[in-house]
Amino acid sequence: MRSREAILLLLALALLGARPGYDAGAPVLSAGVCPGEIVACSAPTARAWRDAAAYAIPLRMTPPHKSSDELPQQSIDTLEVRALAAEDGLAIRLAWHDESVDLAPAQTGQIGSFPDSVAVQLPVVGESEVLPALAMGSAERPVNIWRWSAGVEEAEESVAEGFGKLRAVAEPTPVGASGQRDGAGWVVTLWRPYA
């Protein structure tokens, strides 16, 4: 089992490392302390989040596949990330401004609509000097992905071994999720026991 520090360091590097815009190197995501069990800090508005350091991650659009494709207008520029560590688990809080509310097709009745979503990827293999690829890992360094979607209070858990090689976890460890609107955007927490 990996230590909390290793998980947080790898999370920080996966989220921030190798991202353009950080000239002096990526900042390290320091976790705040969650008193008691991690579920006590699982709500997006839990008091412990106020004392956890916030990091703003600039987002970049994925370039189009063909040069003739038009680049869509980017509506979300920054993602705020915070982390909390407890004796039994890790929680991550993600917040972003988004004027629109997009829900799943099952809720809207509109086929082909995409819900507001956010995901976190963590290395599957413990301590290593080489990080997994940011684009969904690789066969040598797979990543565990926790994904939340608007209108769903449970995260999807999967493993990726590279772009296009995503599979559901056969016996997932439940990843808790909670999302709510906060003014003109979303605040989402994802949490899970270390074990």
Short mmCIF file of C-alpha atoms in Angstrom, two decimals:
data_model
loop_
_atom_site.label_atom_id
_atom_site.label_comp_id
_atom_site.label_asym_id
_atom_site.label_seq_id
_atom_site.Cartn_x
_atom_site.Cartn_y
_atom_site.Cartn_z
CA MET A 1 0.00 0.00 0.00
CA ARG A 2 1.34 3.44 -0.93
CA SER A 3 1.73 6.12 1.70
CA ARG A 4 -0.41 9.24 1.70
CA GLU A 5 2.61 11.36 0.83
CA ALA A 6 3.47 9.26 -2.22
CA ILE A 7 -0.13 9.36 -3.45
CA LEU A 8 -0.33 13.13 -3.01
CA LEU A 9 3.01 13.71 -4.69
CA LEU A 10 2.10 11.51 -7.63
CA LEU A 11 -1.29 13.21 -7.87
CA ALA A 12 0.39 16.61 -7.90
CA LEU A 13 2.82 15.59 -10.59
CA ALA A 14 0.11 13.92 -12.67
CA LEU A 15 -2.08 17.01 -12.43
CA LEU A 16 0.54 19.70 -12.72
CA GLY A 17 3.76 18.23 -14.04
CA ALA A 18 4.59 18.73 -17.69
CA ARG A 19 1.80 21.26 -18.10
CA PRO A 20 2.69 24.35 -20.12
CA GLY A 21 2.51 27.61 -18.19
CA TYR A 22 4.69 26.63 -15.22
CA ASP A 23 8.12 28.04 -16.06
CA ALA A 24 9.72 27.38 -12.67
CA GLY A 25 8.44 23.82 -12.40
CA ALA A 26 5.13 22.49 -11.25
CA PRO A 27 3.91 23.38 -7.78
CA VAL A 28 3.43 20.51 -5.34
CA LEU A 29 -0.13 19.95 -4.17
CA SER A 30 -0.05 19.99 -0.36
CA ALA A 31 -2.94 18.25 1.34
CA GLY A 32 -4.82 19.71 4.25
CA VAL A 33 -5.78 17.58 7.22
CA CYS A 34 -9.15 15.90 7.51
CA PRO A 35 -9.93 15.16 11.15
CA GLY A 36 -11.35 11.66 11.58
CA GLU A 37 -12.35 9.48 8.65
CA ILE A 38 -12.23 10.77 5.09
CA VAL A 39 -16.00 10.52 4.66
CA ALA A 40 -16.29 13.30 7.29
CA CYS A 41 -14.69 15.69 4.78
CA SER A 42 -16.44 14.40 1.68
CA ALA A 43 -18.97 17.22 1.22
CA PRO A 44 -17.79 20.00 -1.11
CA THR A 45 -18.60 22.54 1.62
CA ALA A 46 -16.96 20.69 4.55
CA ARG A 47 -15.11 23.08 6.87
CA ALA A 48 -11.74 21.32 6.42
CA TRP A 49 -11.57 22.46 2.77
CA ARG A 50 -11.15 26.10 3.91
CA ASP A 51 -7.73 25.29 5.38
CA ALA A 52 -6.52 23.21 2.40
CA ALA A 53 -4.28 25.08 -0.04
CA ALA A 54 -5.92 25.83 -3.38
CA TYR A 55 -4.07 25.46 -6.68
CA ALA A 56 -5.26 26.93 -9.95
CA ILE A 57 -4.51 24.76 -12.98
CA PRO A 58 -4.75 26.51 -16.36
CA LEU A 59 -6.64 24.39 -18.90
CA ARG A 60 -5.73 24.11 -22.57
CA MET A 61 -7.89 22.95 -25.45
CA THR A 62 -6.89 19.77 -27.24
CA PRO A 63 -5.75 20.69 -30.77
CA PRO A 64 -8.06 19.57 -33.60
CA HIS A 65 -7.30 16.27 -35.36
CA LYS A 66 -7.16 17.88 -38.80
CA SER A 67 -5.85 21.32 -39.67
CA SER A 68 -9.18 22.05 -41.38
CA ASP A 69 -11.13 21.44 -38.15
CA GLU A 70 -12.27 24.54 -36.34
CA LEU A 71 -11.03 24.90 -32.77
CA PRO A 72 -14.05 25.19 -30.46
CA GLN A 73 -14.25 28.15 -28.13
CA GLN A 74 -12.92 27.34 -24.66
CA SER A 75 -15.42 28.15 -21.92
CA ILE A 76 -13.49 26.93 -18.86
CA ASP A 77 -10.04 28.46 -18.35
CA THR A 78 -9.01 27.30 -14.88
CA LEU A 79 -9.61 24.39 -12.53
CA GLU A 80 -9.09 24.83 -8.78
CA VAL A 81 -7.75 21.76 -6.96
CA ARG A 82 -7.48 21.04 -3.23
CA ALA A 83 -6.66 17.81 -1.38
CA LEU A 84 -7.34 16.48 2.11
CA ALA A 85 -5.64 13.54 3.80
CA ALA A 86 -7.11 11.54 6.66
CA GLU A 87 -5.83 8.47 8.44
CA ASP A 88 -7.99 6.25 6.24
CA GLY A 89 -8.18 7.98 2.87
CA LEU A 90 -7.70 10.80 0.40
CA ALA A 91 -10.19 13.40 -0.85
CA ILE A 92 -9.81 15.73 -3.83
CA ARG A 93 -11.93 18.85 -4.40
CA LEU A 94 -12.23 20.29 -7.91
CA ALA A 95 -13.98 23.58 -8.68
CA TRP A 96 -14.53 25.51 -11.89
CA HIS A 97 -16.68 28.30 -13.30
CA ASP A 98 -19.28 27.14 -15.82
CA GLU A 99 -22.35 29.24 -16.57
CA SER A 100 -24.25 26.36 -18.17
CA VAL A 101 -25.55 23.17 -16.54
CA ASP A 102 -25.23 20.14 -18.78
CA LEU A 103 -26.79 16.89 -17.56
CA ALA A 104 -26.75 13.31 -18.86
CA PRO A 105 -29.09 12.27 -21.72
CA ALA A 106 -31.11 10.15 -19.26
CA GLN A 107 -31.98 13.34 -17.38
CA THR A 108 -32.44 15.69 -20.32
CA GLY A 109 -34.01 13.32 -22.84
CA GLN A 110 -31.58 14.68 -25.45
CA ILE A 111 -29.59 11.94 -27.16
CA GLY A 112 -26.01 12.93 -27.83
CA SER A 113 -25.77 15.49 -25.03
CA PHE A 114 -22.73 15.36 -22.77
CA PRO A 115 -22.94 16.04 -19.04
CA ASP A 116 -20.55 18.31 -17.17
CA SER A 117 -17.80 15.97 -15.95
CA VAL A 118 -14.41 15.96 -14.30
CA ALA A 119 -11.84 13.19 -13.79
CA VAL A 120 -8.66 12.57 -11.84
CA GLN A 121 -6.02 10.07 -12.84
CA LEU A 122 -3.59 8.48 -10.39
CA PRO A 123 -0.69 6.10 -11.09
CA VAL A 124 -1.59 2.43 -10.59
CA VAL A 125 2.00 1.48 -9.84
CA GLY A 126 3.39 2.94 -6.61
CA GLU A 127 6.54 4.92 -6.21
CA SER A 128 8.43 5.47 -9.45
CA GLU A 129 10.75 8.12 -10.82
CA VAL A 130 8.91 8.03 -14.16
CA LEU A 131 5.37 9.34 -14.23
CA PRO A 132 2.61 7.88 -16.39
CA ALA A 133 1.72 9.72 -19.58
CA LEU A 134 -0.81 12.49 -18.95
CA ALA A 135 -2.90 11.21 -21.87
CA MET A 136 -4.31 8.22 -19.98
CA GLY A 137 -1.08 6.43 -19.05
CA SER A 138 0.53 3.59 -21.00
CA ALA A 139 0.79 -0.21 -20.89
CA GLU A 140 3.94 0.11 -18.76
CA ARG A 141 2.47 2.78 -16.45
CA PRO A 142 -1.33 2.49 -16.31
CA VAL A 143 -3.48 5.02 -14.48
CA ASN A 144 -6.53 4.68 -12.25
CA ILE A 145 -9.23 7.18 -13.27
CA TRP A 146 -12.05 8.51 -11.08
CA ARG A 147 -14.74 10.29 -13.11
CA TRP A 148 -17.72 12.30 -11.87
CA SER A 149 -20.62 13.43 -14.08
CA ALA A 150 -23.36 15.94 -13.29
CA GLY A 151 -26.45 14.30 -11.83
CA VAL A 152 -24.57 11.20 -10.61
CA GLU A 153 -23.49 10.86 -6.99
CA GLU A 154 -21.06 8.02 -7.59
CA ALA A 155 -17.78 8.13 -9.45
CA GLU A 156 -16.94 5.76 -12.27
CA GLU A 157 -13.65 3.96 -11.76
CA SER A 158 -11.55 2.69 -14.62
CA VAL A 159 -7.98 1.88 -15.60
CA ALA A 160 -6.31 3.24 -18.73
CA GLU A 161 -3.21 1.89 -20.42
CA GLY A 162 -2.99 4.62 -23.04
CA PHE A 163 -5.35 6.67 -25.19
CA GLY A 164 -8.25 4.49 -26.32
CA LYS A 165 -7.36 1.67 -23.91
CA LEU A 166 -9.80 2.33 -21.08
CA ARG A 167 -11.49 -0.48 -19.15
CA ALA A 168 -13.81 -0.59 -16.18
CA VAL A 169 -12.34 -2.01 -12.97
CA ALA A 170 -13.73 -5.53 -12.43
CA GLU A 171 -14.18 -5.16 -8.67
CA PRO A 172 -13.89 -1.44 -7.99
CA THR A 173 -13.20 0.01 -4.58
CA PRO A 174 -16.06 2.49 -4.20
CA VAL A 175 -14.95 6.02 -5.04
CA GLY A 176 -17.25 8.47 -3.33
CA ALA A 177 -18.36 11.54 -5.24
CA SER A 178 -20.38 14.62 -4.50
CA GLY A 179 -21.02 17.54 -6.81
CA GLN A 180 -23.00 20.72 -6.41
CA ARG A 181 -23.46 24.06 -8.09
CA ASP A 182 -21.64 26.93 -6.40
CA GLY A 183 -22.69 30.25 -7.86
CA ALA A 184 -21.72 30.09 -11.53
CA GLY A 185 -19.89 26.81 -11.47
CA TRP A 186 -19.35 23.35 -10.02
CA VAL A 187 -17.65 22.11 -6.87
CA VAL A 188 -16.95 18.35 -6.89
CA THR A 189 -15.30 16.10 -4.32
CA LEU A 190 -13.94 12.62 -4.97
CA TRP A 191 -12.71 10.44 -2.11
CA ARG A 192 -11.54 6.93 -1.42
CA PRO A 193 -9.92 4.88 1.35
CA TYR A 194 -6.18 4.20 0.85
CA ALA A 195 -6.72 0.46 1.02
#
